[in-house]
Each structure stands twice: as C-alpha cells, then as structure tokens.
Amino acid sequence: MTRYSRISGTGSYLPPRRVTNAELAADLASRGVETSDQWIVERTGIHARHFAAPDVTSSDLALPAARQAIEAAGIQAGDIDLIVLATSTPDMVFPSAACILQSKLGIAGCPAFDVQAVCSGFVYALTVADAMIRTGAARKALVVGAEVFSRILDFSDRTTCVLFGDGAGAVVLEASDTPGILASDLHADGRHVGILCVPGTVSGGRVLGDPLLKMDGQAVFKLAVGVLEDAARATLAKAGKSAADIDWLIPHQANIRIMQGTARRLKLPMDKVIVTVNEHGNTSAASIPLALDASVRSGKVKKGDTLMLEGVGGGFTWGAVLLDF
Ligand code: ACO
C-alpha cells in the first residue's frame, strides 16, 4: 500500500512583547532613524510584530508551539520519531536547535536536525519529513519553524528592521494510508546569495564580517512574485490539480503586496489567502506554520481543505507544498 503523510496537529507561539509600528517608530526615532506607521502599513501591510526577550532562543519559542501541535494531534511527545526544525537563527552554531528542542521535550533517540533555507525553511522541512515518512524512516514527525529574527536586525537600517518579527509554528506530520501531502516543489538559485543575507560568520573566536541582515528589497520583491507563481503552478501540475482546487493559499508572510501579486497571478481572490503579516511581520521560517495554526484555530481552515503553502527567501530559495488538510 502506498504510504502518505498527513498533518494531524498544528501549534504556534508568539513571544508576549507585541511592538506596534508606532512604538517601533518612536524607538527608532530615539536612535535618529526616521520611519512611520503610515509608511510601514502602505508598503508592507505590517501593523505590529512580536519581539522575544534578549535571553529567549528559537528553541524556547519552538517548545510551546511543538507542545501545542503534539496535543492537537492527540499524541505524546514520546511518540515523535523525527524532528525537523527550520531556522536561520539557531540557538548556537551547533548543536542544532532541533536537538535542543528534543531535549526540552524530554525525549531522546529519534533523529533531529535543522533545515536552513531562510524564509522557505518550513516548506523545505515539510518536504523532507514527508519524504522520510514515505520511505518508512519515520511515522510521526514534528516539523517546526522557529526564529528570533530580531537578533540579526540592524536597527539603524529602516529599510529592513521594520519588516521582521519573532515566533514559532509547528505541525505533527503522520504516516497515513491517504494523502495528506499531495505534491511539493523546491528550488534554489545561489547566484542571488547577495540580495538577502547575513554575511558575517564566527571565526577564530570572533565575529568576522557583518552579522546583521542585508537586503536589496526591490530585487527580492521582483524575484519573489515570479517564483511563487512558478512553484504553485508546478506543484499543482504534479498533483494533477488547478488553482481553482485551492481552498486556502498560505504564503510566506513577508509583505502583503507580494501576497497580492501572487494571488493575482494565480487568479485567486484575496479572501482565499491567509494573511497574518499584519500582526506577525515577517517571521521567516516560522511564518507559514504560524499562519497555518492561526487559521486552523480561528476555524477558517477545516479538515479536508486543500492548502497551498508557499515559501520564498534568502539563498535564493523557494518552494510550495500542496496538501489536503
Ligand atoms: N520608513 C520610511 N521610509 C523608508 C523606509 C521606512 N521604514 N524604508 C525605506 N524608506 C524610504 C527609502 O529610503 C526610499 O526613500 P527615497 O525615495 O527618498 O530614496 C523610499 O522609502 C522608497 O524606498 P524603496 O526601497 O523604493 O521602497 P519599496 O516600495 O521598494 O518598499 C520594501 C521597500 C518594503 C522593502 C519592498 O521593496 C519589499 O517589500 N521588498 C520585498 C522584500 C521583503 O519582503 N523581504 C522580506 C524578506 S525576503 C522574503 O521573506 C521573501
């Protein structure tokens, strides 16, 4: 019998400190950096984001999200036999945030590793977990996106620091006789490393280069809309479906204008697009599972709905996963 994978539970967590545009603008003004609520809302659709306290790590945010997903799936942490965690802001250089999360969950023995594909991380992680379940390497996978992007923001650069936030989202992906995940499509193009990166690294006990986020916003914008359309169409074709079969598009929450552009190209009305960027900002690998969990808990996304998850980010990386929820 063909083996598939299916999401059996979702969870998410936002750190308690919610920072509105007005609060951020006032804080930036005190550093001589000028921005406004109006500019941020008009260009991005973001009204607020959450920032973690300085001593809170990605695995700290991942833990309550993971516990919620495990509870929603009706299983115990000890039933998990694979952890794949997508992050670009891991707790340490090594070991992986996935191993740290495993220990915080009080479990041991199952494989646990991080996936680094920046804002595409969650669709990469979900695709890897799906493949491992299909081959029989796992039966109950915990797939997480967790980020503390506030740690790598340059608060003297108004073109980037207003865009991002912190948070975590998680799903339990279980082996199933019926799909589940219908198709996925992943890509990368390393020629675009420089348009979105944190170029610094640790070397000889010191930080070498700039450890803060750099972005060519317009270059990212232009690439993002095109590749998101391509990935959605390729995934639909693999599954033998059309855009009309999508109940909900859950794109990476980077910017409302990127989401509107993608929906327009796919001829999907915006009322079929899950939008949380207004309240979360861009939480990179956490944004899709955060949006998924919010829409499940609000009752928008229901069992049996067909969902298109789409990510795009640094690398340049992009991809999509089509699934029956
Ligand atoms: N507040 C006020 N003014 C600002 C701010 C700010 N926060 N940031 C930039 N400006 C100014 C610029 O200095 C510029 O002023 P000038 O005309 O006097 O030179 C003006 O606003 C316009 O700047 P642009 O960069 O042309 O603004 P644009 O309309 O392109 O919007 C943005 C910038 C929002 C970054 C846009 O390019 C974008 O959304 N790009 C996509 C990038 C993205 O979403 N990245 C997320 C990470 S990647 C990912 O997740 C896919």
mmCIF file of N, CA and C in Angstrom, residues 23-83:
data_model
loop_
_atom_site.group_PDB
_atom_site.id
_atom_site.type_symbol
_atom_site.label_atom_id
_atom_site.label_comp_id
_atom_site.label_asym_id
_atom_site.label_seq_id
_atom_site.Cartn_x
_atom_site.Cartn_y
_atom_site.Cartn_z
ATOM 1 N N GLU A 23 5.152 52.236 18.137
ATOM 2 C CA GLU A 23 6.169 52.030 19.190
ATOM 3 C C GLU A 23 7.554 51.858 18.574
ATOM 4 N N LEU A 24 7.618 51.092 17.484
ATOM 5 C CA LEU A 24 8.912 50.873 16.825
ATOM 6 C C LEU A 24 9.444 52.195 16.265
ATOM 7 N N ALA A 25 8.538 52.977 15.649
ATOM 8 C CA ALA A 25 8.950 54.264 15.061
ATOM 9 C C ALA A 25 9.507 55.192 16.139
ATOM 10 N N ALA A 26 8.849 55.191 17.322
ATOM 11 C CA ALA A 26 9.311 56.056 18.414
ATOM 12 C C ALA A 26 10.683 55.599 18.902
ATOM 13 N N ASP A 27 10.863 54.276 18.997
ATOM 14 C CA ASP A 27 12.144 53.733 19.444
ATOM 15 C C ASP A 27 13.252 54.064 18.437
ATOM 16 N N LEU A 28 12.915 53.908 17.146
ATOM 17 C CA LEU A 28 13.916 54.193 16.108
ATOM 18 C C LEU A 28 14.248 55.682 16.081
ATOM 19 N N ALA A 29 13.216 56.542 16.302
ATOM 20 C CA ALA A 29 13.447 57.996 16.282
ATOM 21 C C ALA A 29 14.478 58.375 17.343
ATOM 22 N N SER A 30 14.428 57.660 18.495
ATOM 23 C CA SER A 30 15.379 57.971 19.563
ATOM 24 C C SER A 30 16.809 57.599 19.157
ATOM 25 N N ARG A 31 16.936 56.785 18.096
ATOM 26 C CA ARG A 31 18.271 56.432 17.572
ATOM 27 C C ARG A 31 18.590 57.234 16.320
ATOM 28 N N GLY A 32 17.707 58.211 15.981
ATOM 29 C CA GLY A 32 17.946 59.046 14.800
ATOM 30 C C GLY A 32 17.507 58.400 13.502
ATOM 31 N N VAL A 33 16.663 57.351 13.564
ATOM 32 C CA VAL A 33 16.195 56.647 12.360
ATOM 33 C C VAL A 33 14.725 56.996 12.163
ATOM 34 N N GLU A 34 14.391 57.534 10.955
ATOM 35 C CA GLU A 34 13.041 58.040 10.739
ATOM 36 C C GLU A 34 12.172 57.036 9.972
ATOM 37 N N THR A 35 11.012 56.708 10.527
ATOM 38 C CA THR A 35 10.022 55.903 9.811
ATOM 39 C C THR A 35 8.658 56.254 10.381
ATOM 40 N N SER A 36 7.606 55.651 9.834
ATOM 41 C CA SER A 36 6.263 55.975 10.330
ATOM 42 C C SER A 36 5.347 54.775 10.157
ATOM 43 N N ASP A 37 4.289 54.755 10.969
ATOM 44 C CA ASP A 37 3.265 53.710 10.844
ATOM 45 C C ASP A 37 2.720 53.719 9.422
ATOM 46 N N GLN A 38 2.456 54.911 8.899
ATOM 47 C CA GLN A 38 1.859 55.015 7.561
ATOM 48 C C GLN A 38 2.756 54.385 6.496
ATOM 49 N N TRP A 39 4.060 54.676 6.519
ATOM 50 C CA TRP A 39 4.971 54.118 5.504
ATOM 51 C C TRP A 39 4.975 52.587 5.593
ATOM 52 N N ILE A 40 5.096 52.086 6.831
ATOM 53 C CA ILE A 40 5.218 50.628 7.000
ATOM 54 C C ILE A 40 3.934 49.939 6.533
ATOM 55 N N VAL A 41 2.766 50.484 6.918
ATOM 56 C CA VAL A 41 1.491 49.852 6.540
ATOM 57 C C VAL A 41 1.321 49.899 5.020
ATOM 58 N N GLU A 42 1.567 51.060 4.417
ATOM 59 C CA GLU A 42 1.357 51.194 2.963
ATOM 60 C C GLU A 42 2.268 50.276 2.159
ATOM 61 N N ARG A 43 3.539 50.169 2.538
ATOM 62 C CA ARG A 43 4.495 49.384 1.737
ATOM 63 C C ARG A 43 4.495 47.904 2.055
ATOM 64 N N THR A 44 4.015 47.533 3.271
ATOM 65 C CA THR A 44 4.192 46.126 3.666
ATOM 66 C C THR A 44 2.926 45.463 4.211
ATOM 67 N N GLY A 45 1.952 46.238 4.699
ATOM 68 C CA GLY A 45 0.766 45.658 5.353
ATOM 69 C C GLY A 45 1.010 45.282 6.808
ATOM 70 N N ILE A 46 2.223 45.571 7.313
ATOM 71 C CA ILE A 46 2.548 45.198 8.706
ATOM 72 C C ILE A 46 2.068 46.305 9.668
ATOM 73 N N HIS A 47 1.355 45.875 10.729
ATOM 74 C CA HIS A 47 0.928 46.810 11.771
ATOM 75 C C HIS A 47 1.710 46.594 13.061
ATOM 76 N N ALA A 48 2.099 45.344 13.315
ATOM 77 C CA ALA A 48 2.803 45.012 14.559
ATOM 78 C C ALA A 48 3.600 43.737 14.348
ATOM 79 N N ARG A 49 4.549 43.508 15.242
ATOM 80 C CA ARG A 49 5.327 42.264 15.266
ATOM 81 C C ARG A 49 5.605 41.947 16.728
ATOM 82 N N HIS A 50 6.064 40.725 16.984
ATOM 83 C CA HIS A 50 6.431 40.341 18.349
ATOM 84 C C HIS A 50 7.945 40.179 18.416
ATOM 85 N N PHE A 51 8.535 40.681 19.513
ATOM 86 C CA PHE A 51 9.973 40.512 19.719
ATOM 87 C C PHE A 51 10.209 39.698 20.992
ATOM 88 N N ALA A 52 11.083 38.715 20.890
ATOM 89 C CA ALA A 52 11.434 37.894 22.053
ATOM 90 C C ALA A 52 12.372 38.670 22.975
ATOM 91 N N ALA A 53 12.309 38.355 24.282
ATOM 92 C CA ALA A 53 13.263 38.933 25.239
ATOM 93 C C ALA A 53 14.674 38.486 24.856
ATOM 94 N N PRO A 54 15.690 39.283 25.239
ATOM 95 C CA PRO A 54 17.063 39.010 24.776
ATOM 96 C C PRO A 54 17.592 37.613 25.091
ATOM 97 N N ASP A 55 17.126 37.008 26.194
ATOM 98 C CA ASP A 55 17.669 35.692 26.567
ATOM 99 C C ASP A 55 16.824 34.533 26.020
ATOM 100 N N VAL A 56 15.816 34.826 25.198
ATOM 101 C CA VAL A 56 14.934 33.777 24.663
ATOM 102 C C VAL A 56 15.456 33.316 23.306
ATOM 103 N N THR A 57 15.556 31.992 23.123
ATOM 104 C CA THR A 57 16.129 31.438 21.894
ATOM 105 C C THR A 57 15.036 30.851 20.993
ATOM 106 N N SER A 58 15.435 30.477 19.785
ATOM 107 C CA SER A 58 14.485 29.852 18.859
ATOM 108 C C SER A 58 13.890 28.583 19.450
ATOM 109 N N SER A 59 14.718 27.777 20.126
ATOM 110 C CA SER A 59 14.169 26.531 20.689
ATOM 111 C C SER A 59 13.193 26.827 21.826
ATOM 112 N N ASP A 60 13.392 27.958 22.540
ATOM 113 C CA ASP A 60 12.426 28.357 23.577
ATOM 114 C C ASP A 60 11.063 28.649 22.947
ATOM 115 N N LEU A 61 11.068 29.323 21.796
ATOM 116 C CA LEU A 61 9.804 29.630 21.110
ATOM 117 C C LEU A 61 9.211 28.359 20.505
ATOM 118 N N ALA A 62 10.079 27.477 20.024
ATOM 119 C CA ALA A 62 9.621 26.238 19.378
ATOM 120 C C ALA A 62 8.907 25.318 20.367
ATOM 121 N N LEU A 63 9.359 25.334 21.628
ATOM 122 C CA LEU A 63 8.836 24.361 22.608
ATOM 123 C C LEU A 63 7.314 24.469 22.803
ATOM 124 N N PRO A 64 6.757 25.654 23.156
ATOM 125 C CA PRO A 64 5.291 25.699 23.315
ATOM 126 C C PRO A 64 4.547 25.442 22.015
ATOM 127 N N ALA A 65 5.113 25.846 20.879
ATOM 128 C CA ALA A 65 4.465 25.572 19.579
ATOM 129 C C ALA A 65 4.407 24.070 19.344
ATOM 130 N N ALA A 66 5.523 23.385 19.636
ATOM 131 C CA ALA A 66 5.595 21.928 19.444
ATOM 132 C C ALA A 66 4.631 21.217 20.378
ATOM 133 N N ARG A 67 4.608 21.662 21.636
ATOM 134 C CA ARG A 67 3.695 21.010 22.617
ATOM 135 C C ARG A 67 2.252 21.145 22.163
ATOM 136 N N GLN A 68 1.906 22.325 21.633
ATOM 137 C CA GLN A 68 0.526 22.550 21.175
ATOM 138 C C GLN A 68 0.194 21.644 19.988
ATOM 139 N N ALA A 69 1.135 21.503 19.061
ATOM 140 C CA ALA A 69 0.896 20.645 17.888
ATOM 141 C C ALA A 69 0.745 19.184 18.315
ATOM 142 N N ILE A 70 1.582 18.762 19.267
ATOM 143 C CA ILE A 70 1.532 17.372 19.764
ATOM 144 C C ILE A 70 0.185 17.123 20.441
ATOM 145 N N GLU A 71 -0.268 18.107 21.224
ATOM 146 C CA GLU A 71 -1.563 17.961 21.910
ATOM 147 C C GLU A 71 -2.702 17.914 20.881
ATOM 148 N N ALA A 72 -2.620 18.796 19.873
ATOM 149 C CA ALA A 72 -3.687 18.831 18.848
ATOM 150 C C ALA A 72 -3.738 17.513 18.076
ATOM 151 N N ALA A 73 -2.572 16.866 17.925
ATOM 152 C CA ALA A 73 -2.521 15.588 17.208
ATOM 153 C C ALA A 73 -3.016 14.434 18.084
ATOM 154 N N GLY A 74 -3.167 14.692 19.371
ATOM 155 C CA GLY A 74 -3.654 13.654 20.286
ATOM 156 C C GLY A 74 -2.613 12.586 20.564
ATOM 157 N N ILE A 75 -1.327 12.982 20.523
ATOM 158 C CA ILE A 75 -0.257 12.014 20.803
ATOM 159 C C ILE A 75 0.598 12.539 21.967
ATOM 160 N N GLN A 76 1.600 11.777 22.350
ATOM 161 C CA GLN A 76 2.542 12.188 23.397
ATOM 162 C C GLN A 76 3.873 12.557 22.746
ATOM 163 N N ALA A 77 4.653 13.415 23.430
ATOM 164 C CA ALA A 77 5.975 13.783 22.889
ATOM 165 C C ALA A 77 6.807 12.529 22.594
ATOM 166 N N GLY A 78 6.662 11.507 23.444
ATOM 167 C CA GLY A 78 7.442 10.283 23.280
ATOM 168 C C GLY A 78 7.097 9.498 22.023
ATOM 169 N N ASP A 79 5.956 9.834 21.392
ATOM 170 C CA ASP A 79 5.575 9.152 20.143
ATOM 171 C C ASP A 79 6.327 9.712 18.931
ATOM 172 N N ILE A 80 6.902 10.916 19.088
ATOM 173 C CA ILE A 80 7.592 11.568 17.959
ATOM 174 C C ILE A 80 8.835 10.751 17.589
ATOM 175 N N ASP A 81 8.992 10.450 16.286
ATOM 176 C CA ASP A 81 10.179 9.681 15.881
ATOM 177 C C ASP A 81 11.040 10.415 14.855
ATOM 178 N N LEU A 82 10.784 11.729 14.687
ATOM 179 C CA LEU A 82 11.631 12.559 13.804
ATOM 180 C C LEU A 82 11.351 14.023 14.137
ATOM 181 N N ILE A 83 12.415 14.826 14.262
ATOM 182 C CA ILE A 83 12.229 16.275 14.444
ATOM 183 C C ILE A 83 13.011 16.997 13.346
#
